[in-house]
């Protein structure tokens, strides 16, 4: 696990030991950021189920304005990685439940342009997270939401403010969905089936 490019290029990231984490592989991360391109520049990033913090730190390394990381189990590792990459001045780290953390951010009036959601596979967490975000006031208009999920997790929940822009598969085990958020009341209203 390392930062691929940008100001922290080549920095290795500490990963949890003895935990059932599944950090995004460098190959998948490189592809994901190639798709995003300049979309990370100047953005306020939210990294939920952050694990090592690799996705949010990669975004910071590539020019994101700030990143907020939420994870119940790995806040100390994210803190270490943020310091190691010299990106801690742009990082806010919340230890605790992702949904409680997002609720606190929303109540504080924070808004994000780019969200990374990489929960454990096959636990219904990515569906719950994007449904929560869809109904929240946590996202700026036209925010991008990047969701990593299992290759066989294909049922999208019903969403009012998000539309699927792209689905990218990586072998049989991993896929990434790219959503765009619209603050309009219902982005599907008036669209032909």
Coordinates of C-alpha atoms in Angstrom, one line a residue:
X1 CA 0.0 0.0 0.0
X2 CA 1.5 3.3 -1.1
X3 CA 0.6 6.8 -2.4
X4 CA 0.8 6.5 -6.2
X5 CA 1.4 10.1 -7.3
X6 CA 1.4 13.7 -6.2
X7 CA 3.1 15.4 -3.2
X8 CA 3.3 12.2 -1.2
X9 CA 4.3 10.0 -4.1
X10 CA 5.9 6.7 -3.1
X11 CA 5.1 6.9 0.7
X12 CA 4.2 3.5 2.0
X13 CA 1.0 3.3 4.2
X14 CA 0.7 1.4 7.4
X15 CA -2.0 -1.2 7.3
X16 CA -3.8 -2.9 10.2
X17 CA -2.5 -6.2 11.5
X18 CA -4.7 -9.1 12.3
X19 CA -7.9 -7.3 11.2
X20 CA -10.3 -8.3 8.5
X21 CA -9.5 -5.2 6.4
X22 CA -9.3 -5.2 2.6
X23 CA -7.4 -2.2 1.5
X24 CA -7.9 -1.1 -2.1
X25 CA -5.1 -2.5 -4.2
X26 CA -2.7 -0.1 -5.9
X27 CA -3.9 -1.3 -9.3
X28 CA -7.5 -0.6 -8.5
X29 CA -6.6 2.7 -6.9
X30 CA -4.5 3.8 -9.9
X31 CA -7.4 3.0 -12.2
X32 CA -9.9 4.8 -10.0
X33 CA -7.8 8.0 -9.9
X34 CA -7.2 7.8 -13.6
X35 CA -11.0 7.9 -14.1
X36 CA -11.3 10.8 -11.7
X37 CA -8.5 12.7 -13.3
X38 CA -8.6 16.4 -12.3
X39 CA -11.9 16.0 -10.4
X40 CA -9.9 15.8 -7.1
X41 CA -8.3 19.2 -7.5
X42 CA -9.4 21.6 -4.8
X43 CA -12.2 19.3 -3.6
X44 CA -13.4 18.6 -0.1
X45 CA -13.2 14.9 0.4
X46 CA -15.0 12.5 2.7
X47 CA -13.5 9.0 3.1
X48 CA -15.9 6.7 5.0
X49 CA -15.0 3.2 6.1
X50 CA -11.6 4.7 5.6
X51 CA -9.4 1.8 6.7
X52 CA -5.8 2.9 6.1
X53 CA -7.0 6.3 4.7
X54 CA -5.4 5.4 1.4
X55 CA -8.1 6.8 -0.9
X56 CA -8.5 10.2 0.9
X57 CA -4.7 10.5 1.3
X58 CA -4.2 9.8 -2.4
X59 CA -6.7 12.5 -3.2
X60 CA -4.9 15.0 -0.9
X61 CA -1.6 14.1 -2.5
X62 CA -3.2 14.9 -5.9
X63 CA -4.4 18.3 -4.9
X64 CA -7.7 17.9 -2.9
X65 CA -8.3 20.8 -0.5
X66 CA -9.1 18.7 2.5
X67 CA -10.2 15.2 3.6
X68 CA -12.3 13.9 6.5
X69 CA -11.8 10.3 7.4
X70 CA -14.3 8.2 9.4
X71 CA -13.6 4.7 10.7
X72 CA -14.4 3.0 14.0
X73 CA -11.3 0.8 14.1
X74 CA -8.4 2.4 12.3
X75 CA -8.3 6.1 13.4
X76 CA -4.8 5.6 14.9
X77 CA -3.5 4.1 11.6
X78 CA -5.0 6.9 9.5
X79 CA -3.4 9.5 11.9
X80 CA 0.0 7.8 11.5
X81 CA -0.4 7.6 7.7
X82 CA -1.5 11.3 7.5
X83 CA 1.6 12.4 9.4
X84 CA 3.9 10.0 7.5
X85 CA 2.7 11.5 4.2
X86 CA 2.9 15.1 5.6
X87 CA -0.8 15.6 4.8
X88 CA -2.1 15.8 8.4
X89 CA -2.7 19.6 8.2
X90 CA -5.4 18.9 5.6
X91 CA -6.9 15.8 7.3
X92 CA -9.7 15.5 9.9
X93 CA -10.0 12.1 11.4
X94 CA -13.1 10.9 13.2
X95 CA -13.0 7.7 15.3
X96 CA -16.3 6.0 15.5
X97 CA -19.4 4.8 13.7
X98 CA -19.6 6.1 10.1
X99 CA -23.2 7.0 10.3
X100 CA -22.9 8.9 13.6
X101 CA -19.8 10.6 12.2
X102 CA -21.6 11.7 9.1
X103 CA -24.5 12.9 11.2
X104 CA -22.2 15.1 13.3
X105 CA -20.6 16.5 10.1
X106 CA -24.0 17.3 8.7
X107 CA -25.2 19.0 11.9
X108 CA -22.0 21.1 11.8
X109 CA -22.9 22.3 8.3
X110 CA -20.0 20.6 6.5
X111 CA -20.4 19.8 2.8
X112 CA -18.3 17.6 0.6
X113 CA -17.5 17.5 -3.2
X114 CA -16.1 13.9 -3.4
X115 CA -16.9 10.9 -1.2
X116 CA -15.1 7.6 -1.1
X117 CA -17.1 4.7 0.4
X118 CA -15.2 1.4 0.8
X119 CA -16.9 -0.7 3.4
X120 CA -16.5 -4.4 4.0
X121 CA -18.2 -6.4 1.2
X122 CA -21.5 -8.3 1.6
X123 CA -22.7 -6.5 4.7
X124 CA -25.2 -4.1 3.2
X125 CA -23.0 -1.2 4.3
X126 CA -22.4 0.5 0.9
X127 CA -26.2 0.4 0.2
X128 CA -27.0 1.9 3.6
X129 CA -24.3 4.6 3.2
X130 CA -25.4 5.9 -0.2
X131 CA -29.0 5.8 0.8
X132 CA -28.0 7.9 3.9
X133 CA -26.0 10.3 1.7
X134 CA -28.9 10.5 -0.8
X135 CA -31.2 11.8 1.9
X136 CA -28.7 14.0 3.7
X137 CA -27.4 17.6 3.3
X138 CA -23.8 16.5 3.5
X139 CA -23.1 16.8 -0.3
X140 CA -22.5 19.7 -2.5
X141 CA -24.5 19.8 -5.8
X142 CA -22.7 17.7 -8.4
X143 CA -20.7 15.9 -5.8
X144 CA -19.1 12.6 -6.9
X145 CA -19.6 9.5 -4.8
X146 CA -17.2 6.6 -5.4
X147 CA -18.4 3.2 -4.0
X148 CA -16.2 0.1 -3.9
X149 CA -18.2 -3.1 -3.5
X150 CA -18.1 -6.8 -4.2
X151 CA -18.1 -7.9 -7.8
X152 CA -21.5 -9.7 -7.2
X153 CA -23.2 -6.9 -5.3
X154 CA -25.3 -5.6 -8.2
X155 CA -28.6 -4.4 -6.6
X156 CA -28.7 -0.6 -6.4
X157 CA -31.0 0.9 -3.9
X158 CA -33.6 3.4 -5.0
X159 CA -32.1 6.8 -4.9
X160 CA -33.7 10.3 -5.4
X161 CA -30.7 12.5 -5.8
X162 CA -28.0 10.3 -7.2
X163 CA -27.5 8.9 -10.6
X164 CA -25.0 6.2 -11.6
X165 CA -22.4 7.6 -14.0
X166 CA -20.2 4.6 -14.4
X167 CA -19.6 1.0 -13.3
X168 CA -16.1 -0.3 -13.5
X169 CA -15.3 -4.0 -12.8
X170 CA -12.0 -5.4 -11.6
X171 CA -12.0 -9.2 -12.1
X172 CA -14.8 -11.1 -10.4
X173 CA -14.3 -9.7 -6.8
X174 CA -14.4 -5.9 -7.1
X175 CA -16.4 -3.2 -8.8
X176 CA -16.5 0.5 -8.4
X177 CA -19.6 2.6 -9.0
X178 CA -19.4 6.3 -9.7
X179 CA -22.5 8.4 -8.7
X180 CA -23.3 12.0 -9.1
X181 CA -25.4 13.9 -6.5
X182 CA -27.9 16.5 -7.5
X183 CA -29.6 18.7 -5.0
X184 CA -32.7 18.9 -7.2
X185 CA -35.8 17.4 -5.5
X186 CA -35.8 14.3 -7.7
X187 CA -33.3 13.8 -10.5
X188 CA -35.5 11.1 -12.0
X189 CA -38.7 13.2 -12.3
X190 CA -39.7 13.8 -15.8
X191 CA -37.2 11.3 -17.3
X192 CA -38.5 8.8 -19.7
X193 CA -38.2 5.2 -18.7

